[in-house]
Amino acid sequence: AQKVTQAQTEISVVEKEDVTLDCVYETRDTTYYLFWYKQPPSGELVFLIRRNSFDEQNEISGRYSWNFQKSTSSFNFTITASQVVDSAVYFCALSEVNTPLVFGKGTRLSVIA
Amino acid sequence: EAGVAQSPRYKIIEKRQSVAFWCNPISGHATLYWYQQILGQGPKLLIQFQNNGVVDDSQLPKDRFSAERLKGVDSTLKIQPAKLEDSAVYLCASSPGWFGTNEKLFFGSGTQLSVL
């Protein structure tokens, strides 16, 4: 069965520090999809990235970057030069083909000015 | 483009009462999802609709929860009777495609339910 583990429950950093959020997943399928969502205090989950299992290329989008490593079943998320607006709960999620999206428990990030 | 709309934003009820939540997905989105998010946990899928048909309701507690999506647009989720453990945020999401579990989901702001 598919499973997502986010071992870091809460992280606090000072503004402008870099921070990495860890995500480890389990699946028996060779085809699967990994996601990151951000949940700000307003409550609405906001999509950040989707990756399929055949694309291990790392991705960078502005201050955000993602490191996908199949060898360690990890899909980590790094925020460079963090800002107060990055404060939120971040969820890693996994779906196998045509199965429901399974979320981790989330990591609460607090960026202090 | 309007996002996913949900109402009410907050609801407080006593146990054994009934409650209903409403969701209006993004126009044209075929697939609609209801998720339950208990405090400190990630969202868990309750039910998935494709147009007005149910695709997956395996995790819906059918003895007390029901949902419908009339005409393949709006949806309502009902709990009757509510239990203390139903206290959670109920999130609605939609996606444009037919097999939406592998694509980006658009979420509403949720309904926060407190059962006393």
XYZ file of N, CA and C in Angstrom:
687
model
N 0.842 -1.191 0.000
C 0.000 0.000 0.000
C 0.878 1.242 0.000
N 0.368 2.273 -0.619
C 1.155 3.495 -0.712
C 1.165 4.245 0.610
N 2.295 4.884 0.911
C 2.459 5.580 2.175
C 3.426 6.738 1.989
N 3.161 7.834 2.697
C 4.039 8.992 2.649
C 4.414 9.380 4.070
N 5.690 9.562 4.321
C 6.161 9.935 5.648
C 6.875 11.274 5.609
N 6.376 12.190 6.411
C 7.049 13.474 6.602
C 7.461 13.507 8.072
N 8.701 13.196 8.327
C 9.162 13.006 9.693
C 9.224 14.309 10.496
N 9.396 15.416 9.790
C 9.488 16.714 10.490
C 8.081 17.248 10.723
N 7.708 17.355 11.979
C 6.373 17.860 12.280
C 6.345 19.384 12.184
N 7.350 20.016 12.785
C 7.428 21.475 12.772
C 8.868 21.903 12.588
N 9.047 22.971 11.818
C 10.374 23.561 11.615
C 10.243 25.066 11.766
N 11.190 25.663 12.471
C 11.253 27.125 12.587
C 12.588 27.601 12.050
N 12.537 28.599 11.208
C 13.769 29.191 10.675
C 13.650 30.704 10.741
N 14.792 31.348 10.677
C 14.820 32.804 10.607
C 14.808 33.202 9.140
N 14.126 34.273 8.860
C 14.017 34.759 7.478
C 15.396 34.786 6.805
N 15.390 34.402 5.528
C 16.560 34.341 4.646
C 17.369 33.059 4.806
N 17.024 32.239 5.789
C 17.684 30.936 5.884
C 17.112 30.002 4.825
N 17.907 29.000 4.439
C 17.409 27.941 3.564
C 16.823 26.843 4.445
N 15.793 26.162 3.920
C 15.178 25.089 4.696
C 14.770 23.968 3.751
N 14.968 22.728 4.210
C 14.593 21.554 3.423
C 13.551 20.749 4.170
N 12.474 20.443 3.463
C 11.392 19.626 4.014
C 11.525 18.222 3.421
N 11.549 17.232 4.306
C 11.794 15.864 3.855
C 10.499 15.118 3.552
N 10.569 14.237 2.576
C 9.433 13.392 2.228
C 9.969 12.032 1.777
N 9.502 10.981 2.425
C 9.853 9.619 2.049
C 8.570 8.886 1.712
N 8.585 8.132 0.639
C 7.359 7.462 0.200
C 7.572 5.971 0.030
N 6.456 5.240 0.024
C 6.481 3.794 -0.214
C 5.417 3.467 -1.250
N 5.799 2.676 -2.230
C 4.850 2.209 -3.233
C 5.390 0.951 -3.872
N 4.492 0.095 -4.331
C 4.915 -1.123 -5.021
C 4.887 -0.942 -6.531
N 4.264 0.149 -6.975
C 4.120 0.363 -8.411
C 5.370 1.017 -9.006
N 5.564 0.791 -10.287
C 6.669 1.456 -10.977
C 6.221 2.801 -11.546
N 4.920 2.952 -11.738
C 4.374 4.222 -12.217
C 3.614 4.887 -11.083
N 4.039 6.055 -10.718
C 3.379 6.778 -9.640
C 3.692 8.261 -9.787
N 2.987 9.053 -8.988
C 3.106 10.507 -9.088
C 3.310 11.089 -7.698
N 4.183 12.038 -7.595
C 4.484 12.706 -6.326
C 4.113 14.177 -6.426
N 3.609 14.696 -5.325
C 3.135 16.076 -5.292
C 3.624 16.770 -4.018
N 3.679 18.081 -4.089
C 3.778 18.928 -2.910
C 2.666 19.963 -2.984
N 2.008 20.148 -1.813
C 0.982 21.175 -1.674
C 1.335 22.046 -0.475
N 0.935 23.307 -0.558
C 1.132 24.260 0.536
C -0.231 24.625 1.108
N -0.354 24.622 2.437
C -1.604 25.008 3.083
C -1.343 26.201 3.993
N -1.609 27.411 3.506
C -1.437 28.608 4.340
C -2.543 28.673 5.385
N -2.485 29.631 6.296
C -3.509 29.735 7.346
C -4.942 29.847 6.813
N -5.120 30.298 5.601
C -6.467 30.410 5.026
C -7.117 29.042 4.836
N -6.304 27.988 4.811
C -6.845 26.634 4.762
C -6.860 25.971 3.401
N -6.739 26.735 2.347
C -6.841 26.174 1.003
C -5.513 25.557 0.585
N -5.513 24.304 0.174
C -4.265 23.679 -0.292
C -3.932 24.193 -1.679
N -2.688 24.590 -1.841
C -2.230 25.150 -3.100
C -1.190 24.218 -3.710
N -1.414 23.841 -4.942
C -0.508 22.933 -5.659
C 0.829 23.612 -5.895
N 1.921 22.872 -5.660
C 3.257 23.391 -5.932
C 3.930 22.647 -7.077
N 3.879 21.307 -7.050
C 4.591 20.559 -8.075
C 4.015 19.150 -8.185
N 4.128 18.572 -9.366
C 3.772 17.180 -9.638
C 4.927 16.548 -10.398
N 5.310 15.362 -9.988
C 6.407 14.653 -10.624
C 5.982 13.225 -10.894
N 6.275 12.673 -12.083
C 6.006 11.257 -12.289
C 7.278 10.446 -12.039
N 7.087 9.165 -11.832
C 8.178 8.298 -11.383
C 9.271 8.108 -12.422
N 8.996 8.498 -13.657
C 10.006 8.312 -14.708
C 10.845 9.555 -14.934
N 10.547 10.590 -14.193
C 11.261 11.840 -14.383
C 11.998 12.211 -13.103
N 13.256 11.824 -13.009
C 14.035 12.078 -11.804
C 14.800 13.373 -11.849
N 14.574 14.147 -12.870
C 15.283 15.415 -12.982
C 14.835 16.352 -11.873
N 15.795 16.966 -11.218
C 15.448 17.934 -10.176
C 14.834 19.172 -10.817
N 14.012 19.868 -10.050
C 13.326 21.032 -10.604
C 13.525 22.236 -9.709
N 13.653 23.377 -10.348
C 13.804 24.645 -9.632
C 12.753 25.609 -10.154
N 12.077 26.278 -9.210
C 11.107 27.296 -9.580
C 11.296 28.462 -8.626
N 12.026 29.446 -9.068
C 12.304 30.595 -8.211
C 13.106 30.181 -6.996
N 12.551 30.417 -5.811
C 13.259 30.053 -4.571
C 13.001 28.600 -4.166
N 12.131 27.931 -4.904
C 11.756 26.550 -4.584
C 12.548 25.571 -5.449
N 12.949 24.470 -4.837
C 13.572 23.405 -5.620
C 13.186 22.063 -5.018
N 13.184 21.042 -5.873
C 12.773 19.712 -5.459
C 13.833 18.708 -5.887
N 14.128 17.786 -4.991
C 15.115 16.745 -5.242
C 14.430 15.392 -5.165
N 14.311 14.726 -6.301
C 13.630 13.436 -6.386
C 14.702 12.368 -6.517
N 14.745 11.421 -5.576
C 15.713 10.333 -5.637
C 14.993 9.006 -5.443
N 14.848 8.254 -6.528
C 14.178 6.958 -6.447
C 14.971 5.975 -5.601
N 16.283 6.089 -5.601
C 17.120 5.134 -4.861
C 16.830 5.170 -3.363
N 16.418 6.323 -2.880
C 16.121 6.458 -1.452
C 14.626 6.721 -1.216
N 13.825 6.637 -2.292
C 12.368 6.884 -2.203
C 12.085 8.210 -1.504
N 12.770 9.236 -1.950
C 12.583 10.541 -1.314
C 12.273 11.617 -2.346
N 11.539 12.595 -1.912
C 11.161 13.719 -2.775
C 11.184 14.964 -1.894
N 12.369 15.500 -1.687
C 12.555 16.591 -0.739
C 12.366 17.959 -1.385
N 11.969 18.905 -0.560
C 11.602 20.241 -1.022
C 12.451 21.258 -0.277
N 13.126 22.115 -1.025
C 13.989 23.127 -0.416
C 13.497 24.519 -0.766
N 13.409 25.366 0.251
C 13.111 26.778 0.037
C 14.389 27.554 0.328
N 14.830 28.298 -0.641
C 16.048 29.098 -0.496
C 15.679 30.512 -0.068
N 16.454 31.075 0.842
C 16.199 32.446 1.317
C 14.747 32.594 1.739
N 14.360 31.849 2.744
C 12.953 31.800 3.174
C 12.422 33.189 3.536
N 11.104 33.310 3.363
C 10.427 34.567 3.681
C 9.250 34.277 4.603
N 8.780 35.298 5.290
C 7.658 35.117 6.219
C 6.438 34.536 5.499
N 6.249 34.914 4.249
C 5.088 34.420 3.476
C 5.169 32.926 3.187
N 6.331 32.321 3.424
C 6.463 30.878 3.230
C 5.901 30.101 4.415
N 5.562 30.788 5.493
C 5.006 30.110 6.665
C 3.691 29.439 6.294
N 3.624 28.127 6.514
C 2.460 27.338 6.111
C 2.713 25.896 6.520
N 1.720 25.059 6.277
C 1.921 23.611 6.403
C 2.131 23.063 4.991
N 3.155 22.267 4.826
C 3.493 21.707 3.521
C 3.238 20.199 3.536
N 2.516 19.748 2.519
C 2.171 18.333 2.416
C 2.828 17.718 1.190
N 3.405 16.557 1.405
C 3.870 15.709 0.318
C 2.780 14.664 0.090
N 2.553 14.279 -1.160
C 1.487 13.326 -1.456
C 1.906 12.410 -2.598
N 1.275 11.250 -2.646
C 1.624 10.216 -3.620
C 0.357 9.608 -4.197
N 0.341 9.373 -5.494
C -0.742 8.576 -6.054
C -0.175 7.577 -7.052
N -0.684 6.361 -6.962
C -0.406 5.365 -7.985
C -1.436 5.575 -9.092
N -1.294 4.888 -10.197
C -2.192 5.130 -11.323
C -3.637 4.846 -10.918
N -4.485 5.843 -11.121
C -5.927 5.732 -10.846
C -6.241 5.282 -9.423
N -5.451 5.746 -8.474
C -5.769 5.517 -7.055
C -5.813 6.870 -6.357
N -6.499 6.929 -5.223
C -6.618 8.217 -4.536
C -5.269 8.763 -4.094
N -5.181 10.063 -4.058
C -3.988 10.749 -3.568
C -3.861 10.504 -2.071
N -2.676 10.062 -1.642
C -2.408 9.833 -0.217
C -1.434 10.902 0.264
N -1.829 11.587 1.311
C -1.014 12.678 1.841
C -0.194 12.237 3.046
N 0.963 12.870 3.237
C 1.681 12.754 4.491
C 0.988 13.592 5.546
N 1.553 13.596 6.757
C 0.932 14.345 7.844
C 1.285 15.819 7.819
N 2.190 16.189 6.978
C 2.515 17.597 6.815
C 3.636 18.073 7.711
N 4.311 19.125 7.270
C 5.349 19.796 8.059
C 4.950 21.255 8.194
N 4.851 21.713 9.436
C 4.505 23.124 9.668
C 5.787 23.941 9.680
N 5.894 24.864 8.733
C 7.062 25.725 8.631
C 6.728 27.118 9.159
N 7.518 27.587 10.090
C 7.378 28.954 10.604
C 8.637 29.715 10.245
N 8.465 30.801 9.528
C 9.588 31.651 9.169
C 9.473 32.933 9.997
N 10.481 33.174 10.801
C 10.446 34.292 11.738
C 11.243 35.464 11.183
N 10.629 36.639 11.238
C 11.295 37.846 10.714
C 12.438 38.294 11.606
N -10.492 33.386 -13.180
C -11.238 32.124 -13.033
C -11.610 31.922 -11.571
N -12.886 31.648 -11.289
C -13.322 31.433 -9.918
C -12.778 30.107 -9.430
N -12.455 30.071 -8.129
C -11.925 28.848 -7.543
C -13.041 27.957 -7.047
N -12.674 26.952 -6.265
C -13.640 26.042 -5.666
C -14.283 26.758 -4.477
N -15.605 26.812 -4.485
C -16.332 27.500 -3.423
C -16.925 26.486 -2.461
N -16.795 26.766 -1.165
C -17.374 25.909 -0.144
C -18.119 26.758 0.866
N -19.173 26.184 1.412
C -19.886 26.841 2.509
C -20.542 25.773 3.381
N -20.765 26.064 4.670
C -20.300 27.262 5.364
C -18.811 27.198 5.638
N -18.234 28.218 6.147
C -16.817 28.230 6.482
C -16.590 27.538 7.823
N -17.494 27.741 8.738
C -17.422 27.128 10.067
C -18.802 26.588 10.449
N -18.788 25.518 11.229
C -20.052 24.965 11.723
C -19.790 24.308 13.077
N -20.654 24.634 14.032
C -20.559 24.017 15.354
C -21.895 23.336 15.615
N -21.845 22.051 15.936
C -23.073 21.308 16.230
C -22.835 20.424 17.434
N -23.932 19.888 17.954
C -23.813 18.944 19.056
C -23.832 17.527 18.470
N -23.254 16.606 19.204
C -23.234 15.219 18.712
C -24.669 14.737 18.536
N -24.811 13.890 17.546
C -26.084 13.290 17.135
C -26.903 14.224 16.243
N -26.473 15.474 16.096
C -27.172 16.343 15.136
C -26.693 16.033 13.722
N -27.379 16.590 12.743
C -26.971 16.416 11.353
C -26.401 17.725 10.812
N -25.591 17.601 9.767
C -24.962 18.790 9.175
C -24.718 18.511 7.689
N -24.728 19.572 6.907
C -24.477 19.437 5.471
C -23.507 20.505 5.012
N -22.636 20.097 4.094
C -21.655 21.013 3.514
C -21.903 21.090 2.006
N -21.604 22.235 1.459
C -21.847 22.451 0.031
C -20.559 22.814 -0.683
N -20.433 22.359 -1.936
C -19.240 22.638 -2.728
C -19.638 22.948 -4.160
N -19.061 24.002 -4.689
C -19.223 24.336 -6.107
C -17.835 24.301 -6.745
N -17.566 23.321 -7.588
C -16.214 23.181 -8.157
C -15.960 24.221 -9.242
N -14.764 24.220 -9.749
C -14.424 25.097 -10.860
C -15.222 24.660 -12.091
N -15.754 25.631 -12.797
C -16.600 25.345 -13.943
C -15.887 24.436 -14.954
N -16.570 23.383 -15.352
C -16.009 22.484 -16.357
C -15.194 21.337 -15.801
N -14.928 21.360 -14.501
C -14.149 20.268 -13.914
C -15.015 19.026 -13.751
N -14.527 17.914 -14.318
C -15.315 16.678 -14.320
C -15.277 15.958 -12.975
N -14.147 16.059 -12.305
C -13.956 15.251 -11.099
C -14.019 16.113 -9.852
N -14.725 15.610 -8.846
C -14.889 16.334 -7.577
C -14.567 15.391 -6.431
N -13.887 15.905 -5.433
C -13.428 15.119 -4.296
C -13.875 15.778 -3.000
N -14.199 14.938 -2.016
C -14.349 15.400 -0.635
C -13.254 14.745 0.203
N -12.521 15.575 0.937
C -11.481 15.107 1.836
C -11.820 15.512 3.271
N -11.400 14.682 4.196
C -11.507 15.002 5.619
C -10.103 15.235 6.172
N -9.901 16.369 6.822
C -8.598 16.656 7.407
C -8.743 16.858 8.912
N -8.309 15.859 9.671
C -8.317 15.942 11.117
C -7.088 16.729 11.557
N -7.217 17.479 12.625
C -6.148 18.356 13.103
C -4.828 17.605 13.234
N -3.798 18.154 12.592
C -2.469 17.558 12.688
C -2.209 16.432 11.709
N -3.157 16.206 10.804
C -2.982 15.138 9.820
C -3.187 15.659 8.403
N -2.793 14.853 7.468
C -3.024 15.204 6.078
C -4.446 14.865 5.662
N -4.920 15.464 4.592
C -6.278 15.160 4.118
C -6.425 13.690 3.738
N -7.614 13.165 4.014
C -7.941 11.787 3.655
C -9.169 11.800 2.761
N -9.085 11.087 1.631
C -10.201 11.074 0.688
C -11.407 10.370 1.281
N -12.570 11.023 1.183
C -13.829 10.391 1.576
C -14.552 9.825 0.357
N -14.661 10.637 -0.683
C -15.412 10.218 -1.860
C -14.939 11.001 -3.066
N -14.987 10.329 -4.222
C -14.599 10.943 -5.487
C -15.713 10.736 -6.490
N -16.117 11.830 -7.141
C -17.137 11.786 -8.193
C -16.499 12.086 -9.535
N -17.007 11.413 -10.554
C -16.666 11.786 -11.915
C -18.005 12.136 -12.565
N -18.148 13.425 -12.915
C -19.462 13.981 -13.267
C -20.414 13.655 -12.124
N -21.522 12.970 -12.304
C -22.397 12.716 -11.169
C -22.331 11.280 -10.673
N -21.327 10.522 -11.145
C -21.157 9.145 -10.705
C -20.038 9.006 -9.683
N -20.212 8.063 -8.745
C -19.202 7.830 -7.713
C -18.087 6.943 -8.266
N -16.848 7.395 -8.140
C -15.694 6.628 -8.589
C -15.093 5.833 -7.430
N -15.026 6.466 -6.261
C -14.400 5.823 -5.105
C -15.048 6.366 -3.844
N -15.677 5.499 -3.075
C -16.212 5.895 -1.764
C -15.811 4.884 -0.702
N -14.689 4.215 -0.925
C -14.264 3.131 -0.046
C -13.946 3.594 1.379
N -13.609 4.877 1.558
C -13.272 5.365 2.890
C -14.370 6.242 3.484
N -15.523 6.229 2.885
C -16.655 7.003 3.401
C -17.420 6.156 4.430
N -17.574 6.636 5.646
C -18.366 5.874 6.649
C -19.856 5.952 6.298
N -20.284 4.989 5.548
C -21.594 5.095 4.901
C -22.761 4.977 5.881
N -22.493 4.547 7.116
C -23.589 4.478 8.076
C -24.011 5.872 8.529
N -23.133 6.870 8.335
C -23.477 8.220 8.796
C -23.184 9.311 7.767
N -22.347 9.030 6.809
C -21.973 10.022 5.797
C -22.666 9.688 4.481
N -23.109 10.733 3.791
C -23.629 10.558 2.442
C -23.220 11.768 1.607
N -23.124 11.557 0.314
C -22.750 12.655 -0.580
C -23.440 12.466 -1.910
N -23.698 13.583 -2.552
C -24.274 13.518 -3.890
C -23.744 14.669 -4.715
N -23.778 14.458 -6.014
C -23.343 15.489 -6.958
C -24.379 15.518 -8.073
N -25.406 16.294 -7.845
C -26.497 16.372 -8.797
C -26.063 17.111 -10.062
N -26.455 16.590 -11.209
C -26.188 17.219 -12.506
C -24.691 17.394 -12.768
N -23.866 16.697 -12.027
C -22.434 16.741 -12.273
C -21.767 18.058 -11.988
N -22.408 18.899 -11.147
C -21.796 20.200 -10.841
C -21.588 20.308 -9.337
N -22.553 20.977 -8.633
C -22.434 21.148 -7.187
C -22.504 19.816 -6.472
N -21.969 19.834 -5.244
C -22.040 18.623 -4.428
C -22.358 18.985 -2.989
N -23.040 18.064 -2.303
C -23.260 18.219 -0.875
C -22.760 16.975 -0.153
N -22.205 17.189 1.016
C -21.755 16.113 1.891
C -22.549 16.246 3.193
N -23.152 15.157 3.630
C -23.984 15.203 4.828
C -23.476 14.214 5.867
N -23.596 14.610 7.110
C -23.273 13.723 8.227
C -24.515 13.658 9.117
N -24.972 12.403 9.354
C -26.170 12.223 10.173
C -26.185 10.829 10.771
N -26.066 10.683 12.086
C -25.809 11.697 13.097
C -24.307 11.925 13.288
N -23.936 13.111 13.709
C -22.520 13.426 13.887
C -21.986 12.850 15.200
N -20.701 12.479 15.159
C -20.000 12.010 16.347
C -18.860 12.981 16.669
N -18.365 12.891 17.882
C -17.278 13.780 18.291
C -16.078 13.658 17.355
N -15.809 12.427 16.909
C -14.623 12.201 16.072
C -14.767 12.749 14.658
N -15.950 13.281 14.331
C -16.130 13.895 13.010
C -15.610 15.330 12.976
N -15.191 15.840 14.115
C -14.621 17.194 14.150
C -13.383 17.222 13.264
N -13.413 18.081 12.254
C -12.346 18.114 11.248
C -12.635 19.252 10.279
N -11.714 19.437 9.358
C -11.964 20.333 8.223
C -12.344 19.465 7.034
N -13.429 19.823 6.380
C -13.886 19.074 5.216
C -13.553 19.899 3.978
N -12.681 19.338 3.173
C -12.166 20.036 1.993
C -12.782 19.467 0.733
N -13.179 20.338 -0.142
C -13.645 19.944 -1.463
C -12.555 20.308 -2.469
N -12.371 19.459 -3.458
C -11.387 19.726 -4.504
C -11.972 19.307 -5.843
N -11.438 19.872 -6.912
C -11.876 19.452 -8.239
C -10.691 19.394 -9.182
N -10.872 18.645 -10.256
C -9.841 18.580 -11.289
C -10.528 18.394 -12.631
N -9.882 18.835 -13.700
C -10.569 18.852 -14.988
C -10.708 17.497 -15.663
N -9.758 16.585 -15.417
C -9.686 15.374 -16.215
C -10.568 14.254 -15.724
N -10.577 13.184 -16.501
C -11.403 12.009 -16.188
C -10.766 11.143 -15.124
N -9.484 10.925 -15.200
C -8.813 10.110 -14.179
C -7.968 11.053 -13.339
N -8.682 11.839 -12.550
C -8.057 12.988 -11.893
C -7.109 12.658 -10.779
N -7.020 11.431 -10.365
C -6.177 11.147 -9.224
C -4.709 11.401 -9.511
N -4.365 11.517 -10.779
C -2.964 11.734 -11.077
C -2.665 13.148 -11.543
N -3.623 14.024 -11.438
C -3.380 15.383 -11.880
C -3.557 16.366 -10.730
N -3.214 17.579 -11.017
C -3.283 18.643 -10.038
C -4.716 18.832 -9.560
N -4.884 18.976 -8.248
C -6.189 19.245 -7.676
C -6.278 20.705 -7.259
N -7.478 21.251 -7.393
C -7.770 22.617 -6.956
C -8.673 22.511 -5.728
N -8.237 23.076 -4.615
C -8.960 22.929 -3.366
C -9.724 24.196 -2.990
N -10.835 23.991 -2.293
C -11.529 25.082 -1.637
C -10.907 25.355 -0.279
N -11.441 26.337 0.422
C -10.893 26.719 1.728
C -11.383 25.821 2.859
N -12.377 25.004 2.577
C -12.818 24.030 3.562
C -13.903 24.525 4.490
N -14.553 23.567 5.142
C -15.522 23.837 6.206
C -14.968 23.223 7.487
N -14.806 24.067 8.497
C -14.301 23.561 9.772
C -15.481 23.168 10.645
N -15.582 21.875 10.956
C -16.684 21.354 11.755
C -16.210 21.035 13.164
N -16.945 21.549 14.134
C -16.696 21.201 15.534
C -17.942 20.512 16.071
N -17.762 19.297 16.579
C -18.868 18.543 17.158
C -18.667 18.511 18.671
N -19.643 19.062 19.406
C -19.507 19.184 20.865
C -20.321 18.113 21.591
